[in-house]
XYZ file of N, CA and C in Angstrom:
189
model
N 21.663 -0.765 11.584
C 20.811 -2.405 11.368
C 20.296 -3.118 12.813
N 19.133 -3.573 12.544
C 18.777 -3.805 14.413
C 18.975 -5.017 13.876
N 18.473 -5.774 14.823
C 18.471 -7.183 15.301
C 17.373 -7.967 14.610
N 16.247 -7.379 14.134
C 15.588 -7.677 13.247
C 15.037 -6.924 11.973
N 16.320 -6.540 11.411
C 16.309 -5.888 10.242
C 15.590 -6.650 9.491
N 14.963 -6.113 8.467
C 14.604 -7.215 7.479
C 15.363 -6.556 6.105
N 15.845 -7.681 5.516
C 16.458 -7.618 4.198
C 15.287 -7.529 2.924
N 15.565 -6.767 2.012
C 14.710 -6.243 0.840
C 15.564 -6.941 -0.503
N 14.491 -7.412 -1.258
C 14.966 -7.355 -2.523
C 15.367 -6.219 -3.588
N 15.855 -6.347 -4.297
C 16.112 -5.224 -5.465
C 14.508 -4.922 -6.016
N 13.950 -5.665 -6.371
C 11.740 -5.378 -6.531
C 11.412 -4.843 -5.559
N 11.606 -5.009 -4.142
C 10.924 -4.453 -3.212
C 11.373 -3.079 -2.700
N 12.511 -2.468 -2.749
C 13.336 -1.359 -2.847
C 12.735 -0.599 -3.932
N 12.744 -1.060 -5.218
C 12.563 -0.412 -6.389
C 10.651 -0.086 -5.987
N 9.739 -0.624 -5.353
C 8.066 -0.880 -5.242
C 7.932 0.149 -4.272
N 9.302 0.466 -3.153
C 9.112 1.398 -1.914
C 9.454 2.386 -2.332
N 10.065 2.798 -3.775
C 10.735 4.152 -4.380
C 9.621 4.314 -5.115
N 8.894 4.084 -5.286
C 7.450 4.325 -6.157
C 7.611 4.082 -7.804
N 8.213 3.058 -8.087
C 8.440 2.532 -9.264
C 9.718 2.792 -10.144
N 11.358 3.185 -9.376
C 11.955 3.392 -9.980
C 12.429 2.182 -10.958
N 13.122 2.465 -11.716
C 13.494 1.446 -12.745
C 14.429 0.880 -12.274
N 14.805 -0.319 -12.709
C 15.932 -1.423 -12.382
C 17.498 -0.606 -12.593
N 17.008 -0.278 -13.865
C 18.200 0.458 -14.474
C 18.836 1.727 -13.686
N 18.145 2.349 -13.225
C 18.458 3.488 -12.910
C 18.672 3.121 -11.288
N 18.118 2.413 -10.912
C 18.625 1.515 -9.436
C 20.608 1.622 -9.131
N 20.690 0.679 -10.249
C 22.197 0.124 -10.653
C 22.759 1.237 -11.017
N 22.486 2.014 -11.724
C 23.238 3.218 -12.300
C 23.591 4.372 -10.803
N 22.726 4.700 -9.956
C 22.554 4.952 -8.836
C 24.258 4.420 -7.960
N 23.916 3.156 -7.941
C 25.125 2.211 -7.037
C 26.485 2.302 -7.719
N 26.126 2.427 -9.209
C 27.398 2.951 -9.725
C 28.315 3.769 -9.371
N 26.951 5.162 -9.554
C 28.231 6.507 -8.495
C 27.960 6.885 -7.515
N 27.715 5.648 -6.484
C 27.275 5.741 -5.402
C 26.449 6.401 -4.748
N 25.020 6.588 -4.900
C 23.938 7.228 -4.507
C 22.971 6.620 -4.198
N 23.446 5.569 -3.837
C 22.304 4.437 -3.489
C 22.298 3.773 -2.018
N 21.243 3.120 -1.329
C 21.502 2.757 -0.421
C 22.669 1.538 -0.374
N 23.391 1.208 0.992
C 24.081 0.271 0.763
C 23.668 -1.083 0.871
N 24.203 -1.995 0.263
C 23.576 -3.206 0.261
C 24.115 -4.254 0.199
N 23.790 -5.718 0.599
C 24.773 -6.726 0.659
C 24.755 -7.599 -0.681
N 25.964 -8.187 -1.043
C 25.825 -9.175 -1.727
C 25.388 -10.669 -1.295
N 24.561 -11.648 -1.627
C 24.508 -13.080 -1.356
C 25.179 -13.738 -2.089
N 25.318 -15.228 -1.080
C 26.368 -16.103 -2.310
C 26.049 -16.370 -3.416
N 24.527 -16.355 -3.443
C 24.068 -16.619 -4.981
C 24.446 -15.382 -5.802
N 24.714 -14.383 -5.687
C 25.019 -13.254 -6.537
C 23.789 -11.865 -6.182
N 22.816 -12.492 -5.617
C 21.479 -11.809 -5.395
C 22.518 -10.231 -4.663
N 21.205 -8.949 -4.884
C 21.640 -7.949 -3.997
C 20.616 -8.158 -3.173
N 20.589 -7.539 -1.746
C 19.845 -7.248 -0.754
C 19.973 -6.010 0.006
N 19.104 -5.414 0.503
C 19.111 -4.051 0.954
C 18.194 -4.229 2.230
N 19.382 -3.875 3.942
C 18.180 -3.659 4.407
C 17.811 -2.430 4.827
N 16.291 -2.660 5.614
C 15.102 -1.704 5.555
C 15.818 -0.721 6.030
N 16.555 -1.012 7.202
C 17.526 0.165 8.038
C 18.503 1.153 7.143
N 19.040 0.426 6.408
C 19.820 1.118 5.213
C 18.875 2.062 4.418
N 17.958 1.576 4.066
C 17.294 2.222 2.631
C 16.416 3.514 3.829
N 16.003 3.066 4.930
C 15.350 4.055 5.294
C 16.312 5.628 6.023
N 17.602 5.251 5.955
C 18.381 6.182 6.163
C 18.744 6.749 5.013
N 18.947 6.258 4.067
C 19.308 6.667 2.681
C 17.791 7.817 2.357
N 17.025 7.295 2.375
C 15.620 7.789 2.203
C 16.177 9.387 2.965
N 16.188 9.507 4.473
C 16.038 10.526 5.353
C 17.062 11.323 5.062
N 18.381 10.846 4.304
C 19.443 11.666 4.315
C 19.066 12.923 2.775
N 18.387 12.159 1.978
C 17.420 12.746 1.130
C 16.691 13.732 1.053
N 15.877 13.489 1.952
C 15.254 14.685 2.533
C 15.778 15.713 3.272
N 16.570 15.702 4.126
C 17.744 16.373 4.492
C 18.631 17.035 3.759
N 18.812 16.560 2.583
C 19.639 17.604 1.594
C 18.149 18.160 0.558
N 17.296 18.267 0.623
C 16.429 19.024 -0.118
C 16.317 19.890 0.387
């Protein structure tokens, strides 16, 4: 995480992933195959852009 790292909503992450469904994203989270996230006090999930980018890079490296 950087000092100015952006927090993304789940919708923004899904859009970045090219329209992956919300259910698929949460299934990935259930099995530990999604980027790390933080839960806000209101219960909403946010993903740091740096975590999303690192996760995507790990997928590229594994491919």
